[in-house]
Amino acid sequence: MERRELLKMIALATGGALVGGELFFSGCKSTGGPVTFTPETIAFLDEVAETIIPATSTPGAKAAQVGEFMKVYVTDCYDADDQKAFLEGVNKLDEACNKMHGHDYLKATPEHRKELLVSLDKEAKTVQDQRKKAYDDFVKAERAKGNILPIMDFKNPVASHYFTLMKQLTLLGFFTSKTGATETLRHIQVPGKYDGALPYKKGDKAWADSI
Amino acid sequence: MPDNNTFDAIVVGSGISGGWAAKELTEKGLKVLLLERGKNIEHIKDYKNTTKEVWDFPHRNGRTQQEINDYPHLKRDYPLRESMADDNWSPWASDKDNPYTEIKRYDWFRGYILGGRSLLWGRQSYRFNKWDFEANAKEGIGVDWPVRYDDIAPWYSYAERFAGIQGTKEGLDVLPDGEFLPGMEMNVVEKDVAAKIKDHYQGKRHMFIGRSANITQPKPEQNRVNCQYRNRCWYGCPFGAYFSSNAATLPVAMKTGNLTIEADKIATQVLYDKDKKKATGVEALDTNTNKTYTYNAKIVFLCASTFNSTWILMNSATNIWPDGLGSSSGELGHNVMDHHLKVGAGGTVEGYQDKYIWGRRPTGVYIPRFRNIYDDKRDYLRGFGYQGGANRGRGLQVPEFTLGAELKDALSEAGSWSMGLGGFGEILPDHSNKISLDKNKKDKWGLPVLAFDVELKENEIKMRKDMANDAAEMLEAAGVKNVHTYDTGYAHGMGIHEMGTARMGRDSKTSVLNGFNQVWDAQNVFVTDGSFMTSSSCVNPSLTYMAFTARAADHAVSELKKGNL
């Protein structure tokens, strides 16, 4: 599967384009600065990621070191606003857990963790819908003004929801990790031939995303 | 060789055109100096990211804020990504070292390395058709091509046989067949869509495998192995399976013993003798030492890429022509063209759940132009072709708000098929679309930079409506569901098919080059990269550069032998 398919999949699963680095209109945003991820934060993010993509018959997000990947990606690829949204999200997620279950996320059972994240997923989706509308309205206004160029200088007035960012980076980090690509998915470095009608039956693994 | 700095011929630039010029001239016995402004790239050995996997990159091949800052132009589209901009493999030119001025936005994506963009091209290889060479004269656009299809057809064959183009013969006037290696396969969905399009449009529209310079049979005489379906062409192919200067033309030229390559040298001007009305050589600047070198030769081939060849001409013989060698017609720097794109349609395909794909095919499907040919008549001139394909993705069937094992399982299986078509539209030559020297802005080496004053005009803007709607109509006719059109906007240059600025023609008063790519004002100077293009057609242009370069080299050597140069 091609990288654009991976990005499409992430966009579909999170209601919007992958934040940070991949967008071509990130020109006028403020570059992110150095941010602090403590080992505790990384461990916390591993636990969030593991609820989204758990170990099953194959390793999950924690084994794929998705928390560590999030640190690298947020530090180097996010702009300042998204960095802020992401890091504040660590506390907000705990607050939401306390509100729903009466204790911190790390103390929650797997069932409670999942219940919380599904509710955050819903909350995040409404924010994504607002962000999408803001972008679409901006593009529409630019086109109405006769601008036929690709949009380059858009800054979304609606801040990203932290759970969207965490979910996106979980999917990206997991499926591009070695375990994700070769154990949960399958990957062949040198296919050697092309077959456009390869037999497939439900349950067969999908191909990993090409670089 | 008489001395270190004297050659029979100098070729400036090592991309598709320069590689071909070097091959042809050395094979005909000339001692050739090849100047390349970028660094040396050794075939295979220097393709350091070509066997890496996505997890080998810390940002999983995303783009960092640092890269975005470092590449203010390249960041505007897909070429900028981690694996193409790290310490091991950074084939794209540095935007910081090589600035340019945008009177209007221009996206200029340059490959300053040995091999140039022959390492970075999309490899799509199509012939112009007979109408492409006649349209300017018929419609009163620009100037007439001094060449007709029959003049260039044998050279297309010559180029195809050496480069190795896979494709299928279709017998169409609009997209002439060539000398193909066995064509790659369309996948099961593409085959059905192709059949339905053929049926629906009663043989007037066609879809088949995109013809590309990826070999499907080995070429042992060139040490090239057939395509292994990795689709990692942009990282350099360790099998030499796609055509690049590095894999194909330069090794052949080297083998003759007649080629000298000087990398890290920017050709700054063609040296001109006004009494003999000929070039005497080339002046070049070493990018590491800033030292200037003078090289002498009987003939000069400018293959420095479209705008850079014109930039060299603009800096040459300015004591005679203030606007440079070749400017006497008033057309040097004018008539910038590209192919406009980022418009088309896509949708999902139901069924085919028992079929999947093995291998990563390095080409898609192609639908040749059908507008404004035969009895079709639109409110704009010329037309467009489509490139696209069908793919089976994953995750398209996952219900919203699914997390956990269910999500993981769903995303681990193949999902729905989807099919997309993206248009590539012809851009008319327009005198007002121009580049010029900005003498107030200098690059890293203190050289004046180019200023771009180029925009999309009415003809192309009108065409884009058809490019979106026709794609949607064909997909719907083929049974594709959820069809949506898109036009995400186009900035000139995004096609990375820059053409024009030193067009060829029949009259020295209205063109820069004659019908054999010779500068009218200095007939031993040949320009054979995209600069020479008199019109753009809607097909990818590189194969046409190969054919014209080989033809020009043949003419140059024959004229040299006759004592005419």
Short mmCIF file of C-alpha atoms in Angstrom, two decimals, chain A residues 31-115:
data_model
loop_
_atom_site.label_atom_id
_atom_site.label_comp_id
_atom_site.label_asym_id
_atom_site.label_seq_id
_atom_site.Cartn_x
_atom_site.Cartn_y
_atom_site.Cartn_z
CA THR A 31 7.96 26.52 14.23
CA GLY A 32 7.79 24.37 17.31
CA GLY A 33 10.51 24.64 19.90
CA PRO A 34 12.17 22.12 22.16
CA VAL A 35 9.61 20.39 24.33
CA THR A 36 9.98 18.21 27.38
CA PHE A 37 8.80 14.64 27.43
CA THR A 38 9.61 12.97 30.71
CA PRO A 39 10.01 9.17 30.84
CA GLU A 40 6.69 9.20 32.72
CA THR A 41 4.99 11.04 29.87
CA ILE A 42 6.36 8.57 27.34
CA ALA A 43 5.17 5.66 29.50
CA PHE A 44 1.75 7.33 29.78
CA LEU A 45 1.56 7.78 26.00
CA ASP A 46 2.50 4.13 25.52
CA GLU A 47 -0.50 3.19 27.64
CA VAL A 48 -2.81 5.46 25.66
CA ALA A 49 -1.48 4.04 22.39
CA GLU A 50 -1.80 0.48 23.69
CA THR A 51 -5.52 1.01 24.31
CA ILE A 52 -5.94 2.24 20.73
CA ILE A 53 -3.79 -0.56 19.21
CA PRO A 54 -3.35 -3.32 21.83
CA ALA A 55 -1.25 -6.44 21.74
CA THR A 56 -3.34 -9.26 20.32
CA SER A 57 -1.88 -12.26 18.54
CA THR A 58 0.74 -9.74 17.42
CA PRO A 59 2.55 -7.05 19.45
CA GLY A 60 0.76 -3.75 20.07
CA ALA A 61 1.63 -0.07 20.23
CA LYS A 62 3.63 -0.29 23.42
CA ALA A 63 5.92 -2.95 21.97
CA ALA A 64 6.29 -0.72 18.90
CA GLN A 65 7.52 2.10 21.20
CA VAL A 66 4.85 4.45 19.96
CA GLY A 67 5.28 6.72 23.02
CA GLU A 68 8.90 7.33 22.08
CA PHE A 69 7.89 7.92 18.45
CA MET A 70 5.31 10.51 19.59
CA LYS A 71 8.03 12.38 21.43
CA VAL A 72 10.24 12.53 18.33
CA TYR A 73 7.41 13.48 16.00
CA VAL A 74 5.83 16.11 18.26
CA THR A 75 9.25 17.64 18.98
CA ASP A 76 10.47 17.84 15.39
CA CYS A 77 7.43 17.90 13.14
CA TYR A 78 4.69 19.78 15.02
CA ASP A 79 4.35 23.53 15.09
CA ALA A 80 4.14 25.35 18.42
CA ASP A 81 0.31 25.30 18.60
CA ASP A 82 0.04 21.58 18.04
CA GLN A 83 2.86 20.91 20.47
CA LYS A 84 0.94 22.86 23.08
CA ALA A 85 -2.31 21.05 22.33
CA PHE A 86 -0.58 17.68 22.52
CA LEU A 87 1.26 18.27 25.79
CA GLU A 88 -1.70 19.86 27.54
CA GLY A 89 -3.63 16.82 26.39
CA VAL A 90 -1.63 14.57 28.69
CA ASN A 91 -3.16 16.32 31.72
CA LYS A 92 -6.53 16.80 30.12
CA LEU A 93 -6.79 13.09 29.43
CA ASP A 94 -6.16 12.35 33.09
CA GLU A 95 -8.71 14.98 34.13
CA ALA A 96 -11.29 13.41 31.82
CA CYS A 97 -10.49 10.00 33.33
CA ASN A 98 -10.95 11.33 36.83
CA LYS A 99 -14.25 12.82 35.82
CA MET A 100 -15.48 9.62 34.21
CA HIS A 101 -13.97 6.99 36.48
CA GLY A 102 -12.78 8.82 39.57
CA HIS A 103 -9.08 8.10 39.19
CA ASP A 104 -6.04 8.63 36.95
CA TYR A 105 -5.78 6.93 33.56
CA LEU A 106 -2.92 4.68 34.59
CA LYS A 107 -5.02 3.32 37.44
CA ALA A 108 -7.96 2.54 35.17
CA THR A 109 -8.83 -0.98 34.02
CA PRO A 110 -8.45 -1.78 30.32
CA GLU A 111 -12.24 -1.56 29.94
CA HIS A 112 -12.36 1.86 31.61
CA ARG A 113 -9.46 3.10 29.53
CA LYS A 114 -11.19 2.08 26.35
CA GLU A 115 -14.51 3.59 27.45
#
